[in-house]
Short mmCIF file of C-alpha atoms (C1' of nucleotides) in Angstrom, two decimals:
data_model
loop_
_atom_site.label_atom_id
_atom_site.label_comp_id
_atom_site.label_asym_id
_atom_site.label_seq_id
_atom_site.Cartn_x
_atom_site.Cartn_y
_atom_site.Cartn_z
CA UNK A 1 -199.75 4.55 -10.39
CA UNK A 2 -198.74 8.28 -10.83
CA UNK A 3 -196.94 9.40 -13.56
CA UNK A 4 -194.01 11.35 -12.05
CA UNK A 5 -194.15 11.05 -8.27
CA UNK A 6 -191.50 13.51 -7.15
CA UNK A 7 -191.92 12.07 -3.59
CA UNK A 8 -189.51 8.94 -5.23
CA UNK A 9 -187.22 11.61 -6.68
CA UNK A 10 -186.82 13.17 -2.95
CA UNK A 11 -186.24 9.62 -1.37
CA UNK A 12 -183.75 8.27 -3.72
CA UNK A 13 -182.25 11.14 -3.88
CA UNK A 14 -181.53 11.23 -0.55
CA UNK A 15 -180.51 7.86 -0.23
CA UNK A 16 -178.02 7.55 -3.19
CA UNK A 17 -175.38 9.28 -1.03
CA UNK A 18 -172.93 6.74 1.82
CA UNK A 19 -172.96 9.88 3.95
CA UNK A 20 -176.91 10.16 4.17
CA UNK A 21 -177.10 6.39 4.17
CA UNK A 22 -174.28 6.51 7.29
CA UNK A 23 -176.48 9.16 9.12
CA UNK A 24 -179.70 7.07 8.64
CA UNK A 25 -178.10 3.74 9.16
CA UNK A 26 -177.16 6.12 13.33
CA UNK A 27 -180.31 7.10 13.55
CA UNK A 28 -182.79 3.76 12.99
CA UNK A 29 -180.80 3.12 16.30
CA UNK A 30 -182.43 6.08 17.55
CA UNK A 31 -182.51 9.59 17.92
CA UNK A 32 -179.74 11.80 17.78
CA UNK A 33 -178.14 15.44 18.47
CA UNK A 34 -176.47 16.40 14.66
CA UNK A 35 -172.93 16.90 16.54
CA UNK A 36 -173.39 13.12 16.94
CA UNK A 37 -174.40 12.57 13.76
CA UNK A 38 -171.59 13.96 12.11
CA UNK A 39 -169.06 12.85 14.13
CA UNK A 40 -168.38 9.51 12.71
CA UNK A 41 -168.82 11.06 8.86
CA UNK A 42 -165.51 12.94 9.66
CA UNK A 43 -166.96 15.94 7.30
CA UNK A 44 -167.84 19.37 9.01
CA UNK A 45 -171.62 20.78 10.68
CA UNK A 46 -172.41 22.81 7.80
CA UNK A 47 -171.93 19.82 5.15
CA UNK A 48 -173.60 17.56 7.56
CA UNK A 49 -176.77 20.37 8.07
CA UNK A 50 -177.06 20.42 4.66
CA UNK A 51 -177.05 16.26 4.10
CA UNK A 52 -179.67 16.66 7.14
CA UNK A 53 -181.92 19.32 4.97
CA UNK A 54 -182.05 16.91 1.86
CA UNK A 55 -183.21 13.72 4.49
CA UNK A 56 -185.83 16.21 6.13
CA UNK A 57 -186.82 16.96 3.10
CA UNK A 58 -187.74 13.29 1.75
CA UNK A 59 -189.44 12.54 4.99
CA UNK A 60 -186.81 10.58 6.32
CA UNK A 61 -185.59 12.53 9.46
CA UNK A 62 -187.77 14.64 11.66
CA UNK A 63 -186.26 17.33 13.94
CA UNK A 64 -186.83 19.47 16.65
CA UNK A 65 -184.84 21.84 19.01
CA UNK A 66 -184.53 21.47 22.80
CA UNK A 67 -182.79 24.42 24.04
CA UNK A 68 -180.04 25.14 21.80
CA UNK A 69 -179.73 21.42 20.95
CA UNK A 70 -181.48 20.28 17.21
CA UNK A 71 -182.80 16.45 18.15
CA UNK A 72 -182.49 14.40 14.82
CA UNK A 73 -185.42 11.24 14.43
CA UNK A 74 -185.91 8.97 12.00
CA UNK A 75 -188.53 8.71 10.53
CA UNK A 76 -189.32 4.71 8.61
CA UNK A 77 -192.58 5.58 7.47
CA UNK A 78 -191.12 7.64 4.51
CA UNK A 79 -189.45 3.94 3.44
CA UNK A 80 -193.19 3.41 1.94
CA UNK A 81 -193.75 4.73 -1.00
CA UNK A 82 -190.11 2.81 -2.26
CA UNK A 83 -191.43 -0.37 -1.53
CA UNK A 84 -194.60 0.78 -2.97
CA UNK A 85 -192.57 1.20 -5.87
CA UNK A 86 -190.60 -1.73 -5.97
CA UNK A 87 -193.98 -3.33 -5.11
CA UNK A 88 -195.39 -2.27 -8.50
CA UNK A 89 -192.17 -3.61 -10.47
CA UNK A 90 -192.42 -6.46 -9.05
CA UNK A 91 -195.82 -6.87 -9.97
CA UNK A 92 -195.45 -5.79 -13.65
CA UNK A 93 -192.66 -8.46 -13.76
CA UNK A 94 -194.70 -11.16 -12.67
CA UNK A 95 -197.40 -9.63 -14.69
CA UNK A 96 -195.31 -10.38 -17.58
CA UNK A 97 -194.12 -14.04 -16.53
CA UNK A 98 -198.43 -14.29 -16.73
CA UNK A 99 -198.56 -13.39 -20.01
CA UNK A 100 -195.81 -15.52 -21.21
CA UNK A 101 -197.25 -18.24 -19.27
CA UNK A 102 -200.59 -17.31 -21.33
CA UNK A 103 -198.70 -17.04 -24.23
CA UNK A 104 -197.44 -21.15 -23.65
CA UNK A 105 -200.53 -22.19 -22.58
CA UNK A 106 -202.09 -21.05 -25.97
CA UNK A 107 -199.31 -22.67 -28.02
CA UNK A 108 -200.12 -25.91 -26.19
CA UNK A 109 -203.66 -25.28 -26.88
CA UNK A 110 -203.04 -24.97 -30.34
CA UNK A 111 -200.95 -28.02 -30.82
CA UNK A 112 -203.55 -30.27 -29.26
CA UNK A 113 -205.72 -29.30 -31.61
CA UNK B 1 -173.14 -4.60 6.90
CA UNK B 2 -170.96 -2.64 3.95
CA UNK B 3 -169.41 0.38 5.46
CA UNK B 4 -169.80 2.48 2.05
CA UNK B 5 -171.56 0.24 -0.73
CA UNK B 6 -171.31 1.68 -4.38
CA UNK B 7 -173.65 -0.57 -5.89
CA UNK B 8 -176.04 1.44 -3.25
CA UNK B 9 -175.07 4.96 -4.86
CA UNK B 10 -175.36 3.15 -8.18
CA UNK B 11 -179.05 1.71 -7.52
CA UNK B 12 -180.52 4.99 -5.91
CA UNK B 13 -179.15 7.70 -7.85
CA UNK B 14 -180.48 5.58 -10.73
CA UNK B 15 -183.73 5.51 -9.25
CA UNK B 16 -183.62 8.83 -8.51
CA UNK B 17 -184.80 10.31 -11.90
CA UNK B 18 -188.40 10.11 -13.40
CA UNK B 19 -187.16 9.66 -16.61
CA UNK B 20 -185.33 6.66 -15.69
CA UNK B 21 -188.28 5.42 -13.58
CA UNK B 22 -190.54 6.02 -16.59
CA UNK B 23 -187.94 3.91 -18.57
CA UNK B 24 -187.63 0.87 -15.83
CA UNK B 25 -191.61 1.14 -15.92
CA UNK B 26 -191.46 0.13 -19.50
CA UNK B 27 -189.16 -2.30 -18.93
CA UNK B 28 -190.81 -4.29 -16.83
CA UNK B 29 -193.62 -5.61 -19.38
CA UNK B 30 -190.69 -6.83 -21.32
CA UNK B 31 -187.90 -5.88 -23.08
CA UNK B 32 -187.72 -3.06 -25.91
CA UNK B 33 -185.22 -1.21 -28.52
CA UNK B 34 -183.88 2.14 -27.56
CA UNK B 35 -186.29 4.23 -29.72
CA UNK B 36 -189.63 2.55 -28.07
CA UNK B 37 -187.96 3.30 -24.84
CA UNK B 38 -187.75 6.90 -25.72
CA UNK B 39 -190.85 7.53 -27.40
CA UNK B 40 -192.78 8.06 -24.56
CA UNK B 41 -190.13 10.44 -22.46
CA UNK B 42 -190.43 13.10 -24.95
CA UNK B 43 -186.69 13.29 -24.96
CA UNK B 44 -184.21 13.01 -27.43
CA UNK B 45 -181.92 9.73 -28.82
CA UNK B 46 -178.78 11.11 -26.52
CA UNK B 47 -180.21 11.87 -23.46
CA UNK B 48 -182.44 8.26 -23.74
CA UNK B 49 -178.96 6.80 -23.78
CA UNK B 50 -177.12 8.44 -21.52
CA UNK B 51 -180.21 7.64 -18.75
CA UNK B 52 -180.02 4.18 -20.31
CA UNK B 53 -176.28 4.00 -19.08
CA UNK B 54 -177.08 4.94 -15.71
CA UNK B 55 -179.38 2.30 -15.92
CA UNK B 56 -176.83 -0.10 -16.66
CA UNK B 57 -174.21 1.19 -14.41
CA UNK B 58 -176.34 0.22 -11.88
CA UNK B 59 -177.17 -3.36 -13.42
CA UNK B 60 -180.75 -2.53 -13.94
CA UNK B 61 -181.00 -2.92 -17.40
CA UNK B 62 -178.84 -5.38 -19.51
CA UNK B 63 -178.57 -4.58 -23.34
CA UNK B 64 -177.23 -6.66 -26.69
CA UNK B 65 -177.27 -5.46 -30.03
CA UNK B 66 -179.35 -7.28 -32.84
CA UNK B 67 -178.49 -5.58 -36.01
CA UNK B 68 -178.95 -2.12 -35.68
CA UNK B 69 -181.26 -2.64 -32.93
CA UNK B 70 -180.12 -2.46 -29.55
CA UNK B 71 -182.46 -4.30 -27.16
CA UNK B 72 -182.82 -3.72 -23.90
CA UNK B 73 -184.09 -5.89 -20.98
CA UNK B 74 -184.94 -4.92 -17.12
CA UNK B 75 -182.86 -7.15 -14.32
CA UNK B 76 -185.13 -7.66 -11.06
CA UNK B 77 -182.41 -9.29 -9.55
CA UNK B 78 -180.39 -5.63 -9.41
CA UNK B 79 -183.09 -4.53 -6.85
CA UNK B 80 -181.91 -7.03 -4.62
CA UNK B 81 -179.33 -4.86 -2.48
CA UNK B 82 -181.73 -2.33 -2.00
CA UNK B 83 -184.68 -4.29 -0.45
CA UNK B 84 -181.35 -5.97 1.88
CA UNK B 85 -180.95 -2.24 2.71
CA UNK B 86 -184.31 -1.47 3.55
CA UNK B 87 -184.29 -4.83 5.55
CA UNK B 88 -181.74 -4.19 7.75
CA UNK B 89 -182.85 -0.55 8.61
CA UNK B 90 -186.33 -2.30 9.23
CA UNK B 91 -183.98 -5.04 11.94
CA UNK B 92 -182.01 -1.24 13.21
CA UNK B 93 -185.37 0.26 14.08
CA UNK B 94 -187.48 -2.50 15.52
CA UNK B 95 -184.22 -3.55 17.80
CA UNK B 96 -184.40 0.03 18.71
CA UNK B 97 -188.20 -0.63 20.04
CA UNK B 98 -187.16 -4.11 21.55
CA UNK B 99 -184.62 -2.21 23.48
CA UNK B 100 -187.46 0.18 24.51
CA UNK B 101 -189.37 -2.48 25.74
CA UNK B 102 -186.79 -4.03 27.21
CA UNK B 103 -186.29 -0.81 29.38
CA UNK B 104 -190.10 -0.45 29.94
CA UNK B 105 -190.53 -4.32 31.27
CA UNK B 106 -187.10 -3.27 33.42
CA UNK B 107 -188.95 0.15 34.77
CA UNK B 108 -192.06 -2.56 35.78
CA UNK B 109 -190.27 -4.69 37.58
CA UNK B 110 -188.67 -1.84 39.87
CA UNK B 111 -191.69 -0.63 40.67
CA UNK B 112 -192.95 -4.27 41.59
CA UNK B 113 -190.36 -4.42 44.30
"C1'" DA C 1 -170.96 39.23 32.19
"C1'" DT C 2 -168.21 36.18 29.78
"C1'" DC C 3 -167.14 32.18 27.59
"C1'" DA C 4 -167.81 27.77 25.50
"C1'" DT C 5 -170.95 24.91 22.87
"C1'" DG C 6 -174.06 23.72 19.21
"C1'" DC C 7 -176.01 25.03 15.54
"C1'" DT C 8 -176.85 28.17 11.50
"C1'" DT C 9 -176.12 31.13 7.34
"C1'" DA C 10 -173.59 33.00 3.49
"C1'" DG C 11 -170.77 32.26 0.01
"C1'" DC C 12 -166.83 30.05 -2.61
"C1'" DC C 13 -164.96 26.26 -5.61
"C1'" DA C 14 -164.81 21.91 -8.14
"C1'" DT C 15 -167.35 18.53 -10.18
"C1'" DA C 16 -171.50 16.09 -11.83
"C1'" DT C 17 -175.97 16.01 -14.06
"C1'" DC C 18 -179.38 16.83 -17.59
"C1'" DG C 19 -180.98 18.63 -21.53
"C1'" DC C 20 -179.64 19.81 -26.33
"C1'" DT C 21 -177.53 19.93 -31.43
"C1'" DA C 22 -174.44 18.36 -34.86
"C1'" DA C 23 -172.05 15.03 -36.87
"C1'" DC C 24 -170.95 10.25 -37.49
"C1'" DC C 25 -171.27 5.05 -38.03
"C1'" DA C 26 -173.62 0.79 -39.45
"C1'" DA C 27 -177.27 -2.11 -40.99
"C1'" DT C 28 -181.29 -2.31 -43.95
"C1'" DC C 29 -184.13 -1.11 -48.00
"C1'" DC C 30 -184.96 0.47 -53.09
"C1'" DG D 1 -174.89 2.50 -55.00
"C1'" DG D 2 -177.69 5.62 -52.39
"C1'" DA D 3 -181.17 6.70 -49.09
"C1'" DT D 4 -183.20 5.55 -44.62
"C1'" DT D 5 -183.31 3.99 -40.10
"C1'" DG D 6 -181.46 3.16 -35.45
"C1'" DG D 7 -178.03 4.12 -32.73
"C1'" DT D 8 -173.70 6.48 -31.13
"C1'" DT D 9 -170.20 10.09 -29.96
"C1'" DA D 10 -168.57 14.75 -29.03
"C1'" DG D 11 -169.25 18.71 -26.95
"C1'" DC D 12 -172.02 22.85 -25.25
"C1'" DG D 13 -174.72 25.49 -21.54
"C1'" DA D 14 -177.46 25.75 -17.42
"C1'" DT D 15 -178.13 24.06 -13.07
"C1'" DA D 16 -177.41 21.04 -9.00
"C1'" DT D 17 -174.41 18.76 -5.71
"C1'" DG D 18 -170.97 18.25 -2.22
"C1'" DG D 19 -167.19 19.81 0.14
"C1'" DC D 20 -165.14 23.85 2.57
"C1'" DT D 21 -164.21 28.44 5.54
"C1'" DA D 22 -165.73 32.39 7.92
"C1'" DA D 23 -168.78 34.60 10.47
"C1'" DG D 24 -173.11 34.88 13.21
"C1'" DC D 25 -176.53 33.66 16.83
"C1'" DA D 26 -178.57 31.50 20.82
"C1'" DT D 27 -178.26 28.80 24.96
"C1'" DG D 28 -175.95 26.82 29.03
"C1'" DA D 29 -172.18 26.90 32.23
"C1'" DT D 30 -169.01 29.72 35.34
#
DNA sequence: ATCATGCTTAGCCATATCGCTAACCAATCC
DNA sequence: GGATTGGTTAGCGATATGGCTAAGCATGAT
């Protein structure tokens, strides 16, 4: 379990905004040019390049130019380390239902005694 | 599918900070006053609460006040729409590749006849 | 060569976020 | 009552975020 894994703060970063979500949500349909991508956000390139930067930069989107067109991927691998995460919540949850569970069992020992 | 889901920006920008992470983290052995919470963080009582707020803006944590003490409890359930999120970007890409192979089988069969 | 297309960069503005201190309740405790 | 403890509110300053326009650059089409 690290401490401060700034890999999560990237990746939910990225996805806590509709627009990034929206461009994510085209592109696990497959690949796309970023005209396309922005197109149904209704905001302009730039904004769009820079939603774009902060995805590349979790992992989540891959890109490369062909010719003077910039090819956008996505990239589900990156998804890991959040259900990692959630993973280990879940896990200390449960971990906690144990002791409780524990806890009763113990109290039931006690009484039968 | 939500076109633009709040509760989305809610749960990942909360998710977003280490801090609040650290918090959750805590959380999840079992519930704790505001001070314990904070302890560890290094951070002082405001900012503790203001992250705690996030916390429950997004429904992660629910609070009640006994005495003086406020206590504060981690909600599982709140991770809910987010692992539905991941899901259906999981069903996006793999009917991408079932589309792929779709084509593929289709590319086969030409070149059978 | 010229023009249109697709992206890119620079920079502005408004707002939000994250930390803090200072001051202020409200419930114990002596 | 008075002090202490646990929380709360108000407000400040630095930085980050999210939108834009304007201008630039590179490639593909004519």
């Amino acid at each position: 379990m690290a401490k401060h894994d700034p890999q999560l703060d990237l990746l939910f970063h990225a996805l806590a905004d509709p627009t990034r979500r929206m461009m994510l949500n085209r592109l696990a349909r497959g690949p796309a040019p970023v005209t396309e991508l922005a197109e149904p956000t209704g905001f302009k390139l730039p904004t769009i390049l820079r939603h774009l930067a902060v995805l590349e930069a979790a992992g989540l989107v891959a890109t490369q130019k062909d010719g003077r067109v910039r090819s956008c991927a996505f990239q589900p691998a990156a998804l890991r380390p959040m259900a990692e995460w959630m993973e280990e919540q879940r896990r200390l949850w449960e971990g906690r239902l144990d002791r409780l569970d524990d806890y009763v069992t113990r109290l039931m020992k006690e009484r039968e005694t």
